[in-house]
Amino acid sequence: MPGDQKRAPVYEALQAFEKKRVVPFDVPGHKRGRGNPELAELLGEKCVRMDVNSMKPLDNLCHPISVIREAEELAAEAFGAAHAFLMVGGTTSAVQAMVLSSVKRGDKIILPRNVHRSVMGALVLCGAVPVYVDPDCHERLGIPLGMRVEDVRRAMERNPEARAVLVNNPTYYGICSDLREIVKLAHGHGMLCLADEAHGTHFYFHPGLPVSAMEAGADMAAVSMHKSGGSLTQSSLLLTGPAVSEGQVRQMINLTQTTSGSYLLLSSLDISRRNLALRGERAFGRVIQMAEYAREEINRIGGYYAFSRELVNGGSVYDFDVTKLSVNTLETGLAGIEVYDLLRDEYDIQIEFGDLGNILAYLSIGDRPREIERLVSALSEVKRRFQKDQAGMLCQEYIEPQVVISPQEAFYGEKESVPLDAALGRVCTEFVMCYPPGIPILAPGELVTEEVLRYIHYAREKGCSMTGPEDPGINRLNVWKGER
C-alpha cells in the first residue's frame, strides 16, 4: 500500500508529545530550555522544547520500530528506494555508511579521484583500496569532469575482483556521468554501484533534471537533504536498492552514528520530504528558471562564463544539472576565490564556494528573483571595479594522484612531521584540501609531487581556506616513515 505523503510521522509525534507537558527527568540537561535561557532566547522556546531524547512515543533512531520507521518508509517511497535511512551526521556519515557496507579491508573500490573527503575517510576506516578512474579536465574551466563509461569498463576489466564502483551524481559543478550505463557495467561484473548524491536531492523531483541514482538502478545513494532539499544542516538520507540488506546497512550506520539522534534534525527531514513530495516539481521548476535567467544575464556582462548544458559531450559530461550556477571568472583576471571574497566583503553576498577559476552560487527552493538580480548586479560591479590582467592565472583543478599505499596504512602508519616543501617525494599521511568543496588535493597514501606543492602554495596565496593537516597553517605536513 502506498504511504500518505501528506504525513510527517516524526513531526506529528513531537507535536503530540509537546501537548502532554511531560516532566523531564531525562536528557538533554537544559530541560526544555529552562536551564539555559540564553540558548532558549537564541533558538526560541518551541525549538528547545522539541530538543528531546529518544523514548517510546518518539521511537529510537538506532532501531526504529514506529514513527521513525514510518518516516523512513515514506522517504523511501518518495525517492523510489527500497529503503531510506534518516541520517543526523550529515551526508558524510551517509557516505561512510554506504562505503563501509560495501567494502572491507583489502577490497578494491573503483571511484573518481575528485570525491569528497568523506569517501577517503571511509577508506581509512575500512582499509579498502581505491582504484582511481582519472576524470578528464576541462581545458578552459580547469574543472574535473565525469567518469567516461569506457574508462570505468577498463578499470573493471583490470580489477575484476573490485567489489564496488562509486559515482559522483552530480559533481559540485553539476557534471553528471552516464550513471545508467555504469550501473549496468557494475552489475554485469558482480559489483555494487554507489552514488554520492550530496548535490542531487532535486533530481528525484523534476523530470527536466538528470537521472537520479535510484531511477538508474544504483544500489545505494547518499542524499544531502539539507543542501537542495531544504532540511536543517547536518540532516541527510541514505537510500538503498532492493539487492542491499537493510539490516547490514543499519549495523554499519550504528557503528559511527550517534545514539542520541537530534529530533530537530529528524523532524526537519520528515517535513522536508513531505514538502518535496507534495511541491517539489513546481519548486524546482522555479529554481531551473532562475538559474537559466541568471546564466543568461551573467554571460552578458562579459569576462564571466556561466556554463551549462553546452558542455554535454555524451562521455565525460553525459548530462548537466542546470540548477548549478557555476561561473568561470578567469577572464576577469580574478581567481574564483577572489570573487568569492569580494562578493562577501564588498556586497554582503555569501556564495557556496570559490576555487582557483570558478565560483558556485547554490540555488534552491528558498531563493527569490530579487536575490538573483542582486547577485548579477554585484558580479557586474566586481568586474568593473576589480578586473585585472589575466597573465599568470592558474586554472588547473585536477592533479592525477600517485597512490603508493592504501589510505588506511598511511593514516595509521608511523609518521613524522616535516616542513611543507621538504615533503616533496614523500608519502602523505593526512588530508589537504580547499574547503568547500572538500575534495582532497592530497589524501593519505599519495605521493607529494612538485605539482601538488605548487598548487597548495598558489591556493594559499589566493586565499583558499585550506583544511585537513594536523598543522592548521599547513606549514608542515605529516609523511610516512615506512619504506616505499
mmCIF file of C-alpha atoms in Angstrom, residues 7-17 52-61 63-75 83-84 86 250 263 266-267 269-271 273:
data_model
loop_
_atom_site.group_PDB
_atom_site.id
_atom_site.type_symbol
_atom_site.label_atom_id
_atom_site.label_comp_id
_atom_site.label_asym_id
_atom_site.label_seq_id
_atom_site.Cartn_x
_atom_site.Cartn_y
_atom_site.Cartn_z
ATOM 1 C CA ARG A 7 2.005 12.819 6.685
ATOM 2 C CA ALA A 8 5.147 13.601 8.697
ATOM 3 C CA PRO A 9 5.204 10.932 11.445
ATOM 4 C CA VAL A 10 8.191 12.187 13.450
ATOM 5 C CA TYR A 11 6.943 15.763 13.411
ATOM 6 C CA GLU A 12 3.411 14.656 14.337
ATOM 7 C CA ALA A 13 4.744 12.595 17.267
ATOM 8 C CA LEU A 14 6.750 15.588 18.502
ATOM 9 C CA GLN A 15 3.669 17.791 18.360
ATOM 10 C CA ALA A 16 1.623 15.246 20.309
ATOM 11 C CA PHE A 17 4.402 14.859 22.889
ATOM 12 C CA VAL A 52 14.248 15.843 23.326
ATOM 13 C CA ASN A 53 15.699 12.388 23.882
ATOM 14 C CA SER A 54 14.618 9.051 22.404
ATOM 15 C CA MET A 55 11.660 7.458 24.210
ATOM 16 C CA LYS A 56 8.879 5.002 23.346
ATOM 17 C CA PRO A 57 6.429 7.573 21.905
ATOM 18 C CA LEU A 58 9.190 9.049 19.719
ATOM 19 C CA ASP A 59 10.953 5.819 18.651
ATOM 20 C CA ASN A 60 14.739 5.264 18.540
ATOM 21 C CA LEU A 61 16.967 6.060 15.569
ATOM 22 C CA HIS A 63 16.464 0.592 15.994
ATOM 23 C CA PRO A 64 13.310 2.284 14.704
ATOM 24 C CA ILE A 65 10.024 0.425 15.009
ATOM 25 C CA SER A 66 7.337 3.144 14.988
ATOM 26 C CA VAL A 67 7.329 6.812 13.921
ATOM 27 C CA ILE A 68 10.930 6.933 12.659
ATOM 28 C CA ARG A 69 10.311 3.679 10.805
ATOM 29 C CA GLU A 70 7.207 5.200 9.215
ATOM 30 C CA ALA A 71 9.173 8.310 8.234
ATOM 31 C CA GLU A 72 11.838 6.121 6.612
ATOM 32 C CA GLU A 73 9.207 4.210 4.646
ATOM 33 C CA LEU A 74 7.630 7.432 3.377
ATOM 34 C CA ALA A 75 11.075 8.749 2.387
ATOM 35 C CA HIS A 83 14.663 1.644 1.993
ATOM 36 C CA ALA A 84 15.708 5.059 3.319
ATOM 37 C CA LEU A 86 17.362 9.077 8.297
ATOM 38 C CA ARG A 250 21.710 -0.364 9.765
ATOM 39 C CA TYR A 263 14.734 15.221 16.848
ATOM 40 C CA LEU A 266 14.871 14.104 12.239
ATOM 41 C CA SER A 267 11.692 16.185 12.098
ATOM 42 C CA LEU A 269 13.979 15.515 7.303
ATOM 43 C CA ASP A 270 10.399 14.368 7.747
ATOM 44 C CA ILE A 271 8.892 17.774 6.977
ATOM 45 C CA ARG A 273 10.474 15.034 2.471
#
